[in-house]
Each structure stands twice: as structure tokens, then as C-alpha cells.
Coordinates of C-alpha atoms and ligand atoms in Angstrom, one line a residue:
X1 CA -31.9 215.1 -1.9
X2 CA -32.2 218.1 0.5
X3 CA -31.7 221.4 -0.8
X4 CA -28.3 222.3 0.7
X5 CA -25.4 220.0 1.6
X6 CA -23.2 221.0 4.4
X7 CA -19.6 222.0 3.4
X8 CA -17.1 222.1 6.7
X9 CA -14.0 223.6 6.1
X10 CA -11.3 223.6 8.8
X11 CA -7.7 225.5 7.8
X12 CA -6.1 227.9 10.7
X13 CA -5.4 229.9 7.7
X14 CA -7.9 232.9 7.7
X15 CA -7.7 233.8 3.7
X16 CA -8.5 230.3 2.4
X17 CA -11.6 230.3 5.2
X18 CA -13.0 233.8 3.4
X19 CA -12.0 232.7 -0.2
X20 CA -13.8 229.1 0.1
X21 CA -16.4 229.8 2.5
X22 CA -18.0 232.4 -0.2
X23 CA -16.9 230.5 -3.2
X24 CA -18.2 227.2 -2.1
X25 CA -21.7 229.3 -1.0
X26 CA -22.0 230.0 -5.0
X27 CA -22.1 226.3 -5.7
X28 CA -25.1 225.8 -3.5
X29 CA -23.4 224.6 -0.3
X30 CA -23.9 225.9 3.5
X31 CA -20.9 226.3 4.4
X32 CA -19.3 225.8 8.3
X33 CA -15.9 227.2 8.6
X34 CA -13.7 226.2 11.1
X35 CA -9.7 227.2 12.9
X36 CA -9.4 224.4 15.2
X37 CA -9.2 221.0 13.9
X38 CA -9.4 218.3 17.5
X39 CA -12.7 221.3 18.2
X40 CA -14.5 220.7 14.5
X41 CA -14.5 216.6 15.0
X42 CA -15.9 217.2 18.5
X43 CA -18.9 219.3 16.4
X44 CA -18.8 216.2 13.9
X45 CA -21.9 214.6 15.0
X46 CA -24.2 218.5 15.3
X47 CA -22.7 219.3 12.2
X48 CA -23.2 216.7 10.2
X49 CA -21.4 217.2 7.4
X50 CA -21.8 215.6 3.9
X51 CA -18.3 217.3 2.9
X52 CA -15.4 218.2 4.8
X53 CA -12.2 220.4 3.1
X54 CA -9.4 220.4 5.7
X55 CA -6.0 222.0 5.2
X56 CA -3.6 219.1 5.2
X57 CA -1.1 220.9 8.1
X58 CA -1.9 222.8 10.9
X59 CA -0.8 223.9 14.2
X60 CA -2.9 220.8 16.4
X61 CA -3.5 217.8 14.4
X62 CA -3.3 217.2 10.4
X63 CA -5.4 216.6 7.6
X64 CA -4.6 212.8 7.2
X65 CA -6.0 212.4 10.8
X66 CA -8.8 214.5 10.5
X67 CA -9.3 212.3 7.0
X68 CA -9.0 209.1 8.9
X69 CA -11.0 210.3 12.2
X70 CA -13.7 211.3 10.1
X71 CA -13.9 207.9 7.8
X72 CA -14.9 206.6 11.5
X73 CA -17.5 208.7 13.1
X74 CA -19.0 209.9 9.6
X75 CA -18.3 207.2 7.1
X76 CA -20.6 208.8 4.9
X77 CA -19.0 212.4 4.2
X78 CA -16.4 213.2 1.7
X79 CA -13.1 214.6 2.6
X80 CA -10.4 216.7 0.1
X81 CA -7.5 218.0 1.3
X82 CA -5.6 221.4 1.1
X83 CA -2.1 221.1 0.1
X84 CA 0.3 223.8 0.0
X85 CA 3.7 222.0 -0.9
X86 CA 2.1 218.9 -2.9
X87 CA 4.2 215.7 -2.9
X88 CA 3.1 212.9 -5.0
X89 CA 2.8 210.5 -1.5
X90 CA 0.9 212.5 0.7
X91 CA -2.1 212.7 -2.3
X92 CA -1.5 208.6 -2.9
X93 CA -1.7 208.3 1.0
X94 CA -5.1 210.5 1.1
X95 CA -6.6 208.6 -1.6
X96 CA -6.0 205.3 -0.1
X97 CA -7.3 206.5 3.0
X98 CA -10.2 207.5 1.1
X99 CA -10.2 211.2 0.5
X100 CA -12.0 212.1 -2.3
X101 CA -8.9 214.4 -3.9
X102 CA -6.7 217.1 -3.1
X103 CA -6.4 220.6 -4.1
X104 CA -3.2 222.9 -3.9
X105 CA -2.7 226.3 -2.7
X106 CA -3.3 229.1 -3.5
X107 CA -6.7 227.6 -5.1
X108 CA -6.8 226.9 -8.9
X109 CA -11.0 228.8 -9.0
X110 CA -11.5 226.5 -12.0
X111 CA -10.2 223.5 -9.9
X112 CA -12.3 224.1 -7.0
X113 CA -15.1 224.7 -8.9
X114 CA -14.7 221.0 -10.4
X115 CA -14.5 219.2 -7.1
X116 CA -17.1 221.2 -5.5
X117 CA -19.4 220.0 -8.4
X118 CA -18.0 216.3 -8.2
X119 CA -18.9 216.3 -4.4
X120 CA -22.3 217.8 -5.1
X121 CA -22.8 215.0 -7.6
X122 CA -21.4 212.0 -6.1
X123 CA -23.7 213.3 -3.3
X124 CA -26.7 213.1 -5.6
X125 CA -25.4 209.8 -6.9
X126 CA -25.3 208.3 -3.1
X127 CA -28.7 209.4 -2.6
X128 CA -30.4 208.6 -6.4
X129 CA -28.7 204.7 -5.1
X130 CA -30.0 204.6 -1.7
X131 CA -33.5 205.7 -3.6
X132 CA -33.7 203.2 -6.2
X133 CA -32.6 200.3 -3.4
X134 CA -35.9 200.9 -0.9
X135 CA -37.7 201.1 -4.3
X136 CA -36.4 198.4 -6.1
X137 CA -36.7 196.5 -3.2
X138 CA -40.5 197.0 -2.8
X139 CA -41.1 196.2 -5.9
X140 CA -40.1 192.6 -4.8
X141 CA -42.8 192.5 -2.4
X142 CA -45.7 190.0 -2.0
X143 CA -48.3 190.4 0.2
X144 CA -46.0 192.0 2.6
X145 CA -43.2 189.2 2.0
X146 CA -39.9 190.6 0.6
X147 CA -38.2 187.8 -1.4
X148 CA -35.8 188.5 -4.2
X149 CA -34.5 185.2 -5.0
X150 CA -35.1 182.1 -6.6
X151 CA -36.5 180.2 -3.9
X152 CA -39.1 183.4 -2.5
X153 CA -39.9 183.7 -6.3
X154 CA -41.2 180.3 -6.4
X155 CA -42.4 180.2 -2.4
X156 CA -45.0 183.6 -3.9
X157 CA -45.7 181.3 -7.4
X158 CA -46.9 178.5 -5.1
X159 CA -49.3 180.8 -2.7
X160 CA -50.5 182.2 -6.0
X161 CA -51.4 179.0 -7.5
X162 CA -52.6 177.2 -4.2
X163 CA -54.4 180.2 -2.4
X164 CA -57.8 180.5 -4.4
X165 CA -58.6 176.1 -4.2
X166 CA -56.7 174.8 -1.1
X167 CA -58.7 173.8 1.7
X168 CA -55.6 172.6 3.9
X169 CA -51.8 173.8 3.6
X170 CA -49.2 172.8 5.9
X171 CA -46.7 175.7 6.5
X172 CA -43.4 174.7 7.3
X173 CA -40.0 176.7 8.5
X174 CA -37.5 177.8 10.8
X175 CA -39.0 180.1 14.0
X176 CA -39.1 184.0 12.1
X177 CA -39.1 182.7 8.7
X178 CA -42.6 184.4 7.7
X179 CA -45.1 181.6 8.3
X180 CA -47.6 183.8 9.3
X181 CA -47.3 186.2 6.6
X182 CA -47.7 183.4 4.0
X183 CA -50.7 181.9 5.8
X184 CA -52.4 185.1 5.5
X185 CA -51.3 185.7 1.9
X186 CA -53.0 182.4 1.4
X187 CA -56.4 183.8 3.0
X188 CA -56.2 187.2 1.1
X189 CA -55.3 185.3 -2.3
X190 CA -58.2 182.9 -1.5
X191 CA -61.7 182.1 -2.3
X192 CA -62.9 184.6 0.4
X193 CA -60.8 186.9 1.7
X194 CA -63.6 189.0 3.3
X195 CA -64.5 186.6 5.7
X196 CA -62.5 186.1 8.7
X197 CA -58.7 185.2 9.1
X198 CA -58.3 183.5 12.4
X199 CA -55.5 182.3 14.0
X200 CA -54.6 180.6 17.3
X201 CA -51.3 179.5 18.7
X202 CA -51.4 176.1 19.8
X203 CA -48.3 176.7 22.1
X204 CA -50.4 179.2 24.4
X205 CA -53.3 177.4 24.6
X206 CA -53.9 175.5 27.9
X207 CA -54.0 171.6 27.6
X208 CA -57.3 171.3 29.1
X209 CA -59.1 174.2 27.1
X210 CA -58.3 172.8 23.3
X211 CA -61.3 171.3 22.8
X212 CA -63.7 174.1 24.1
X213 CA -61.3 176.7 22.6
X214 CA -61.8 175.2 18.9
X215 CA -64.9 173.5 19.3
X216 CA -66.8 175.3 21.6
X217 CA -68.7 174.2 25.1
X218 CA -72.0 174.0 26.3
X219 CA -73.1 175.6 29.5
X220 CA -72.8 173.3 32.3
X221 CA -70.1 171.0 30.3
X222 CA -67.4 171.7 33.0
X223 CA -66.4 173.5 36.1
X224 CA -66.6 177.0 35.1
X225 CA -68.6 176.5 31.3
X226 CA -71.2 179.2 32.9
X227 CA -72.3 179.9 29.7
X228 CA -72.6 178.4 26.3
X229 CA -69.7 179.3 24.1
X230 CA -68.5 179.2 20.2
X231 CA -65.5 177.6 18.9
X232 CA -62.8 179.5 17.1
X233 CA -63.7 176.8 13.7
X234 CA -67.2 178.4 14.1
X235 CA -65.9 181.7 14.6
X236 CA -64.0 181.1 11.1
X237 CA -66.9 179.7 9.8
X238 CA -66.7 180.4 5.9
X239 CA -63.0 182.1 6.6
X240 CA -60.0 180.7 7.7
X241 CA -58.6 179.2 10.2
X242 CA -55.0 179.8 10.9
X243 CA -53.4 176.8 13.7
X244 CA -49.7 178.2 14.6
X245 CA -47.6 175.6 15.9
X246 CA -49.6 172.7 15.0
X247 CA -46.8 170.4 16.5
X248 CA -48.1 171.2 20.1
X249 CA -51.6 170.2 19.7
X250 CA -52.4 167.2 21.9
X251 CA -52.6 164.1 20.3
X252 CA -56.4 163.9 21.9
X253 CA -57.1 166.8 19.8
X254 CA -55.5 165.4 16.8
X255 CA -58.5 162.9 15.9
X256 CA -61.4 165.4 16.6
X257 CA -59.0 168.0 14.5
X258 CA -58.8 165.7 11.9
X259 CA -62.7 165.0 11.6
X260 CA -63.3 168.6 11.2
X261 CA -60.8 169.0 8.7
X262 CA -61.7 165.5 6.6
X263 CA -65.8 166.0 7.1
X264 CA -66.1 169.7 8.1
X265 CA -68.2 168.4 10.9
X266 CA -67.3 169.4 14.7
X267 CA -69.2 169.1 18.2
X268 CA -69.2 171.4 20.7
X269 CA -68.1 169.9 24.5
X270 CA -70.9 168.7 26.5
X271 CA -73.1 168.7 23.0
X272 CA -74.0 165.4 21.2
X273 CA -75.3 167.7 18.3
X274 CA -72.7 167.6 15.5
X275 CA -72.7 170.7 13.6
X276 CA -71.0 171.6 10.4
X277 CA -68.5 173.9 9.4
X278 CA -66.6 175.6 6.2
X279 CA -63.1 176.3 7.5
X280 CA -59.7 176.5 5.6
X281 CA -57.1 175.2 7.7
X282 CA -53.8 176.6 7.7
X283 CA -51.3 175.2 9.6
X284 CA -47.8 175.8 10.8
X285 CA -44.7 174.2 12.2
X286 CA -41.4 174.6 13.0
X287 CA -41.1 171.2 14.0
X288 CA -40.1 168.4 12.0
X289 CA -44.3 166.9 11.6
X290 CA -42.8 164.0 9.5
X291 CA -40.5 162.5 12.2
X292 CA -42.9 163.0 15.0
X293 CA -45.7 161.3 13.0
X294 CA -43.3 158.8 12.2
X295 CA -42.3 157.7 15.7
X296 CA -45.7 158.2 17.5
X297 CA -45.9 162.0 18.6
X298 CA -48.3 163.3 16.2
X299 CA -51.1 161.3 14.6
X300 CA -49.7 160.4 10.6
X301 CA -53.3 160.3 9.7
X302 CA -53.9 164.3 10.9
X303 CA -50.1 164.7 9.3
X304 CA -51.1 163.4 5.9
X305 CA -54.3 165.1 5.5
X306 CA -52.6 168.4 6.1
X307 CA -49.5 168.3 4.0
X308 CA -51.2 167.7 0.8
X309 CA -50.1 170.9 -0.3
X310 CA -46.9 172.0 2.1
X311 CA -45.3 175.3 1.6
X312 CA -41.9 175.5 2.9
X313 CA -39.9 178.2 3.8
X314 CA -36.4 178.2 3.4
X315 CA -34.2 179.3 6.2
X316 CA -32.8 183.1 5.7
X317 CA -29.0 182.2 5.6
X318 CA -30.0 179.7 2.6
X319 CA -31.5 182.2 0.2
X320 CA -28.8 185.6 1.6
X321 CA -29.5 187.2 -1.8
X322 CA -32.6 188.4 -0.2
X323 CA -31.0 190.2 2.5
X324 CA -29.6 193.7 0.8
X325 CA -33.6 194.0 0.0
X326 CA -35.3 192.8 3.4
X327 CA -32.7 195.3 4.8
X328 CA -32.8 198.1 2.9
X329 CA -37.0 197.9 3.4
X330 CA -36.8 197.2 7.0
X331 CA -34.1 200.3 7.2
X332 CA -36.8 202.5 5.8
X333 CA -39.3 201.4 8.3
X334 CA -37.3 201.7 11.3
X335 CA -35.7 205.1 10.3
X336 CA -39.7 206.2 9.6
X337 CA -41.3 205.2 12.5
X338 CA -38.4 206.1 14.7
X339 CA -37.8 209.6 13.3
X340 CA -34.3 208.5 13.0
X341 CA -32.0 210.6 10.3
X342 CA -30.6 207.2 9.0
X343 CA -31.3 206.7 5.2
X344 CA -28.5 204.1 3.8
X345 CA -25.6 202.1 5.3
X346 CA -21.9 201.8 4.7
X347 CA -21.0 198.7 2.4
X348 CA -19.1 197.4 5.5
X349 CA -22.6 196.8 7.5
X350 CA -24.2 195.9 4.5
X351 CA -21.7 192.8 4.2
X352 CA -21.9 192.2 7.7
X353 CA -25.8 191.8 7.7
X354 CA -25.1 189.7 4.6
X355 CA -23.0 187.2 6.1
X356 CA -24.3 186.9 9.5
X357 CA -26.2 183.6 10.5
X358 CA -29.6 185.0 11.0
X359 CA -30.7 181.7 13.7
X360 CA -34.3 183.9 14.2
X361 CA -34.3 184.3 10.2
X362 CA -35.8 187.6 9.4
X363 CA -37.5 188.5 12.1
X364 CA -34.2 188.4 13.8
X365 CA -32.7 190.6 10.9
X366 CA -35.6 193.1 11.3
X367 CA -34.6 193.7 15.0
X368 CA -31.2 193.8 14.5
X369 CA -31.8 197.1 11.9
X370 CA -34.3 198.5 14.4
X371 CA -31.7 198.4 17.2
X372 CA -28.9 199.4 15.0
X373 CA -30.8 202.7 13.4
X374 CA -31.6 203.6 17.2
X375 CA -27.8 203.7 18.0
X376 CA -27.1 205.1 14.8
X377 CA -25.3 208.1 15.5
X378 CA -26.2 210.0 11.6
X379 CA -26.8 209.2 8.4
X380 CA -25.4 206.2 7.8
X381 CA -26.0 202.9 9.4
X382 CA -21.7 201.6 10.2
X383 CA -20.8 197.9 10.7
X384 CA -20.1 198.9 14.2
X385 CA -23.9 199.7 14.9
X386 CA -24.9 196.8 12.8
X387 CA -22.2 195.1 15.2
X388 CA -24.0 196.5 18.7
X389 CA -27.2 195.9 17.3
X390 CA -26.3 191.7 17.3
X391 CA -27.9 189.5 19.8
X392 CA -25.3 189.0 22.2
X393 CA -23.7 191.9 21.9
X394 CA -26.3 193.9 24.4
X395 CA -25.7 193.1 27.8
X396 CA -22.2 191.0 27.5
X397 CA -19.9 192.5 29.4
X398 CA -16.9 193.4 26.6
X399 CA -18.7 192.9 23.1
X400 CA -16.0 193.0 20.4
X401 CA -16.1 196.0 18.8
X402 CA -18.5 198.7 20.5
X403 CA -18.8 202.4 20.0
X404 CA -14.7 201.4 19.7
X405 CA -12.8 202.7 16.7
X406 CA -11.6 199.8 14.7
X407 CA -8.0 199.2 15.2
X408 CA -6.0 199.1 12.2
X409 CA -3.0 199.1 10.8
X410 CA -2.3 202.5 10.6
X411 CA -0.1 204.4 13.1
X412 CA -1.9 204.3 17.2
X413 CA -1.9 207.9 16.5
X414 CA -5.3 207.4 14.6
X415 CA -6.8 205.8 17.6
X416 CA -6.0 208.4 19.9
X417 CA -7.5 211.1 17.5
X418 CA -10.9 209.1 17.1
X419 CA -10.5 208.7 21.0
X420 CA -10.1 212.3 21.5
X421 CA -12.8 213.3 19.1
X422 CA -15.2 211.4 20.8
X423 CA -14.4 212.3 24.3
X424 CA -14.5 215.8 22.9
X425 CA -17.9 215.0 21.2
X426 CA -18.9 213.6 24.5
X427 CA -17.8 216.3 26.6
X428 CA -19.1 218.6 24.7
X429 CA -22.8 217.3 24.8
X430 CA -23.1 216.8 28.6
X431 CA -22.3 220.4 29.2
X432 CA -24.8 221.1 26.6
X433 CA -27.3 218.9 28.6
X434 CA -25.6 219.9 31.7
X435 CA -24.7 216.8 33.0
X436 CA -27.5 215.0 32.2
X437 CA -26.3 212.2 30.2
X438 CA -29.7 210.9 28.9
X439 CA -30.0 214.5 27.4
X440 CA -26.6 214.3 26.3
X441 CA -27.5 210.7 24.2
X442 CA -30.5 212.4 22.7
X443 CA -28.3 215.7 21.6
X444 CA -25.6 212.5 20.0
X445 CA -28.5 210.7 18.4
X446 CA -27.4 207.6 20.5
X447 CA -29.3 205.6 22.7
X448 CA -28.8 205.9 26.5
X449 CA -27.8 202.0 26.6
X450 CA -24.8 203.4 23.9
X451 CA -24.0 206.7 25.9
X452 CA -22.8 204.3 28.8
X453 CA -21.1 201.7 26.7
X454 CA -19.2 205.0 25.4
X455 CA -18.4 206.6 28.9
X456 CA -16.8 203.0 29.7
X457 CA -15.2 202.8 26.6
X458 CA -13.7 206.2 27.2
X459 CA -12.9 206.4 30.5
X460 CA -15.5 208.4 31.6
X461 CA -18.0 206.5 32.9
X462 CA -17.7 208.7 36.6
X463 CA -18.2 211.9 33.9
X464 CA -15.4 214.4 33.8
X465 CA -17.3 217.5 34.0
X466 CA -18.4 218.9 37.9
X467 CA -21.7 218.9 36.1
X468 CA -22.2 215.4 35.0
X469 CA -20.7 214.6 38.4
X470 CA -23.4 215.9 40.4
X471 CA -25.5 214.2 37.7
X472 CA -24.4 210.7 39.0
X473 CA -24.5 211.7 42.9
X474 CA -27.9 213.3 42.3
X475 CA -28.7 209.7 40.7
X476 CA -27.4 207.7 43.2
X477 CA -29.9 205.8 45.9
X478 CA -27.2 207.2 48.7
Ligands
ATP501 N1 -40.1 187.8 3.5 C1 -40.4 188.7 4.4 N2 -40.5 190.0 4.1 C2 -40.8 190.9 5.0 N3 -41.0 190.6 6.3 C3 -40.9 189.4 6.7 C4 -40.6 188.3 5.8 N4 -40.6 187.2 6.5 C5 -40.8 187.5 7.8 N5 -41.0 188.8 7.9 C6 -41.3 189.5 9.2 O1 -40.6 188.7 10.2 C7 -41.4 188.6 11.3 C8 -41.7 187.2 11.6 O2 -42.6 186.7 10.6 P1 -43.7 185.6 11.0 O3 -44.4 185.9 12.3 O4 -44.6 185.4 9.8 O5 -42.7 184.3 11.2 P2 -43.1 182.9 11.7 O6 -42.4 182.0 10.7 O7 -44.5 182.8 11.9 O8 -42.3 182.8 13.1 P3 -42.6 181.9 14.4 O9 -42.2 180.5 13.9 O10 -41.6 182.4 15.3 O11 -44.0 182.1 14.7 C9 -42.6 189.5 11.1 O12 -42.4 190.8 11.6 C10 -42.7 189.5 9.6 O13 -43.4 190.7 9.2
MG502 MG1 -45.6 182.5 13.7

């Protein structure tokens, strides 16, 4: 864990500031202290808190709605409350908000010492989780696949007991399921990884070009053949030969493909010299190879030989045990390679993730955590960046629930305080960019796209400050 979590304490009462503030600094925290509730929530996202200890009256806005404002915009950070006249309700009602506890005044030392050391650990104890989670997870890896369950246990079984003998596999699964990953972990697995791993997508390839692409031409075979060229199966020679999308490839194709797949014999276009070849053939489809062989759209003879051995993937939403683990890997990456401060998420995102359809399987899933850790405004990864990050939600005019504090069934009050506290947030970082508003996203941690949705959202998009005025004008083609 870092050295030194961040203790904000916000009480308009000047003696408990002093008292805590240099207590609290014993038991290893850096301590912020604070008068002015509504102006500490506007600091939320610079001061990024992993505790906050907040006096449950003041003079501008209480402790419960600094408790619930704070559940929103740092779902992550602890909260206790300062009582001075304790009643039995108010603690019950902090609790089920989801303070941590409550401590009386004037302070109990041997009390505060207690929940100062509770927060310390349960810190530790967030973190040790969040650890073990990425770790765990990686140690369900296979060749780069992450597959917890049953049905990715038995998918890495099969590559394991296929990979070093099979000449031919058919791949088969949804669009973003791995295919490619597994036709490589074939190759690496296999007789002879060192030798090449090619692969070709049989979608992007031009009708006309098949046969010189994988076979080769001779100079002069056609209009433009000025020189004598090699196939991609001689360019695998001795390797692999990886053909994505297998279902495109024109059925005039098919029976040459099938020849240099059955007899390892191919001929260059414009040749009459067969030549011979030692290619594995991996192939892969998201199309349904048995129906279209069936009824005439792909040769059954080209379809049998292939499927022999057939690895299938199973579609993401039917094996969703394997998602807390993709994610909690792919969370890692992102946050890495994006130098984002994101190192866990809230159990509400988790769920969402888990429950979601996933139609692009896990490559879907592994955008949808890159674009939610890039609007990520801290530490945490909430359901309502998981929420933004969904396809559709980009772009649509009124997405659901954006940037937007939940509404719940507390009092409206608590949406106005989350409101405010953003405005203020917002506010608060143009003028520290002076109006400029892409400055202002970077100083929030939130993407640009996200710094407009939230202008909108608050009413601000024609920015409130002279600055960020001038900002827009200074923008504007007119
Ligand atoms: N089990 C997995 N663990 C980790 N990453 C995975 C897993 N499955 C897929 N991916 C990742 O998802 C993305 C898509 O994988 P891949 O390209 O292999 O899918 P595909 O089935 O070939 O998709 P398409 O049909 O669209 O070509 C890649 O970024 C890949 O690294
Ligand atoms: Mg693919």
C-alpha cells in the first residue's frame, strides 16, 4: 500500500481540527483539515482522500450529506462521524448510509486511537484484496487466455493435448471470443513453434487475389504479376498457417485449399509445377461451417477435413464466472498503460460488468474497462463509469445514468449536495486551468468527452466563469 493514507477532517470547530489533525499524524496519516464542508467536497477529487472524519453538524451542510455526497464521488474512502449529542438514530442512520462509525465529543484518545487503526487496516485489507485478485487472476492464465471456469479449463486441456500432433483444427466462436489467441497457443504448444505463425484474414482479402495470395504467381500469370511471387503456405512452410474467417473463402478456392491441406501439395498461378509444402492449418469461423456446408455455401468435403479436431469457444455470457478475472487483469493493463490512478472497482461495477451481455465477448469487455478507467475520476472504477464506458452509451444523446448522481430514495436534498459538489469541483478546476476546459478534464482525471457530458449535466455547458467564457468564444469558428 503507499506509505501514507490521506486523513480529511472537516469540523468548523477549531479545537477538534488541532486535537485530531496532530493526533491522527501519530498514527501514520497526512492529515488535510478542513472548516467549510460544500468547499472540502469541491477539493474531493485533488484530495483524494482514503478517509474522511467530518463533524456531524455544522454551520453549511451536515455530516450525513457530506457521508452520502462522498459515497458518490469517492465510493472508495471511509467516512466516521463526529457527534457531540449522540442519539442512538443518527449513528443507525450513518451506518446504513455506510459510515464506517461514529465518535463522540470531546474525543475518547483511546477511542480514536481504535478507529484510526481500523481505518488504517481495513485500508490495508482493500488493498492486500485488490492484490491477491490481479494475482490470482494471472495465475489462471494460458498462453495469454484468462479462463477461470469449467469450460476455459477444458478449452486450455484440449490446446494442450491437440497442439504438439494436429495438422488441421477448426476454431470456432462468437466475433471477440479469443480465436486468435488459441490458434496461436496451438502454434507455440506445437511441434515447432520457432518456425513461422502466419495468419491471413480471408474477409480482407480481394476475391480475385486468393489464389496468388496463398499459392503464389508466376511472373507474367496476370495483368500486373510483374514478378514472380511466393504464397503465404510457402511463406509458412514448416510453420503455421493461421486462415481467419475461413467462412469467406471462395468456394473456387475451397478445392485447391483442400488439396494443399489433404496432400500438402500446392501450385503456384500461371505454374504447372506442383510443389510441396508442410503447413499446419488453423482455421477460424464465426459462422455456422456446418449449415453452410450443408446447404451448398461451403464445400463439406474442405469442412470435414478441417473439423477433425474443432475447438470451440463458448460465448462470454455462458461461462460469466470468468469475468471478475478477465476484468480485474484487463483493469491492471489499462490503469498501467494509461498511467491511470485506478487500482480496484466498487462491487456495484463489478456486478454490472458481470451481468452485462458482452455481444463482442471479451474483446468487448476489455474496451469497455479501457474506456471506463479513462473516465475514471480516482481510485476506484464506479458502476457509473462502467455505465459510460458501454457501447451505446457514447454518443446517445441522454444515456441513462452519466456523470449523474444516482437518484435514490433518500431525501432530494442529497442530490443537490452531489450537484453542488460537483459544480463546485468543476468550477473550481476551470479557474485552475483558466477556462480551459480540456485542462480542466486533465486536472479532474476525466476525459474531455466526460468534462462536456458533465457541463450539460450541470448546467454549465456555456461555463459560468468570465474565463471559461472567453474559452468557448475564443473556440468558436465566429
Ligand atoms: N480468454 C481471454 N483472456 C484474455 N484476453 C482475451 C481472451 N479472449 C480474448 N481476449 C482478447 O480479446 C481480444 C479478441 O481476441 P481474438 O482476436 O483472439 O478474438 P477472435 O475470436 O479472433 O475475434 P474475431 O472473430 O472478431 O476475429 C484480443 O484483444 C484478445 O487478447
Ligand atoms: Mg480474429
Amino acid at each position: 500500500m503507499k506509505s501514507e493514507p490521506t486523513l480529511l477532517v472537516i469540523d468548523d470547530d477549531p479545537e477538534v481540527l488541532a486535537t485530531v489533525g496532530h493526533f491522527a499524524e501519530g498514527f501514520g496519516f497526512k492529515v488535510v483539515i478542513r472548516t467549510n464542508a460544500r468547499a472540502a467536497l469541491a477539493e474531493l477529487a485533488f484530495l483524494k482522500p482514503d478517509a474522511v472524519l467530518v463533524a456531524l453538524r455544522m454551520p453549511d451542510i451536515g455530516g450525513l450529506e457530506v457521508l452520502r455526497a462522498v459515497r458518490d464521488l469517492a465510493p472508495a474512502c471511509q467516512v466516521i462521524l463526529i457527534t457531540k449529542h449522540p442519539s442512538v438514530d443518527t449513528a443507525i442512520d450513518a451506518i446504513k448510509l455506510g459510515a464506517l462509525d461514529y465518535i463522540n465529543k470531546p474525543f475518547d484518545r483511546e477511542r480514536l486511537g481504535g478507529l484510526l487503526i481500523g481505518i488504517r487496516k481495513s485500508i490495508e485489507r482493500r488493498e492486500r484484496l485488490l492484490r491477491v485478485d490481479v494475482d490470482v487472476a494471472k495465475t489462471f492464465a494460458f498462453q495469454g487466455l484468462i479462463g477461470r471456469g469449467p469450460a476455459m479449463q477444458e478449452l486450455f486441456d484440449s490446446v494442450r493435448r491437440f497442439a504438439p500432433h494436429a495438422r488441421t483444427v477448426l476454431v470456432t466462436g462468437e466475433t471477440g471470443t479469443g480465436k486468435e489467441l488459441v490458434a496461436r497457443a496451438l502454434h507455440t504448444l506445437g511441434a515447432r513453434p520457432d518456425r513461422r505463425f502466419v495468419a491471413v484474414n480471408c474477409s480482407a482479402v480481394v476475391e480475385g487475389l486468393f489464389e496468388s495470395e496463398l499459392f503464389g504467381h508466376q511472373r507474367g500469370a496476370f495483368t500486373g504479376a510483374t514478378d514472380t511471387k511466393m504464397g503465404l503456405f510457402e511463406h509458412a512452410d514448416n510453420g503455421t498457417l493461421f486462415l481467419d474467417e475461413i467462412g469467406e473463402l471462395p468456394l473456387t478456392i475451397q478445392a485447391k485449399l483442400l488439396r494443399a491441406v489433404d496432400l500438402g501439395e500446392i501450385q503456384r498461378v500461371g505454374s504447372v509445377e506442383g510443389r510441396h509444402v508442410d503447413v499446419a492449418v488453423i482455421a477460424a469461423t464465426n459462422r455456422d461451417l456446418r449449415a453452410a456446408a450443408a446447404d451448398g455455401r461451403f464445400r463439406s468435403d474442405l469442412y470435414y477435413r478441417l473439423s477433425v479436431i474443432e475447438i470451440h469457444i463458448v460465448p462470454l455470457r455462458e461461462r460469466r464466472e470468468d469475468i471478475p478475472y478477465l476484468s480485474a487483469v484487463f483493469l491492471r493493463e489499462s490503469s498501467d498503460r494509461l498511467h491511470r490512478p485506478t487500482t480496484g472497482m466498487t462491487a456495484a461495477a463489478e456486478r454490472m460488468l458481470l451481468h452485462a451481455s458482452w455481444p463482442g465477448n471479451v474483446r468487448e469487455l476489455r474496451n469497455v474497462i479501457e474506456r471506463a478507467c479513462l473516465l475514471s475520476d480516482g481510485k476506484m472504477l464506479s458502476e457509473r463509469d462502467v455505465q459510460a464506458a458501454m457501447p451505446g452509451a457514447a454518443g446517445t444523446p441522454a444515456p441513462p445514468v452519466l456523470d449523474v448522481a444516482r437518484p435514490r430514495a433518500g431525501s432530494p436534498l442529497d442530490q443537490d449536495i452531489v450537484t453542488d459538489a460537483q459544480r463546485a469541483q468543476v468550477e473550481h478546476a476551470l479557474q485552475e486551468a483558466r477556462g480551459n476546459k480540456a485542462g480542466a478534464a486533465r486536472l479532474l482525471g476525466i476525459s474531455r468527452r466526460s468534462m462536456y457530458r458533465r457541463l450539460e449535466h450541470l448546467g454549465m455547458s456555456c461555463a459560468r466563469s468570465g474565463a471559461s467564457k472567453r474559452a468557448i468564444r475564443g473556440t468558436h469558428p465566429n
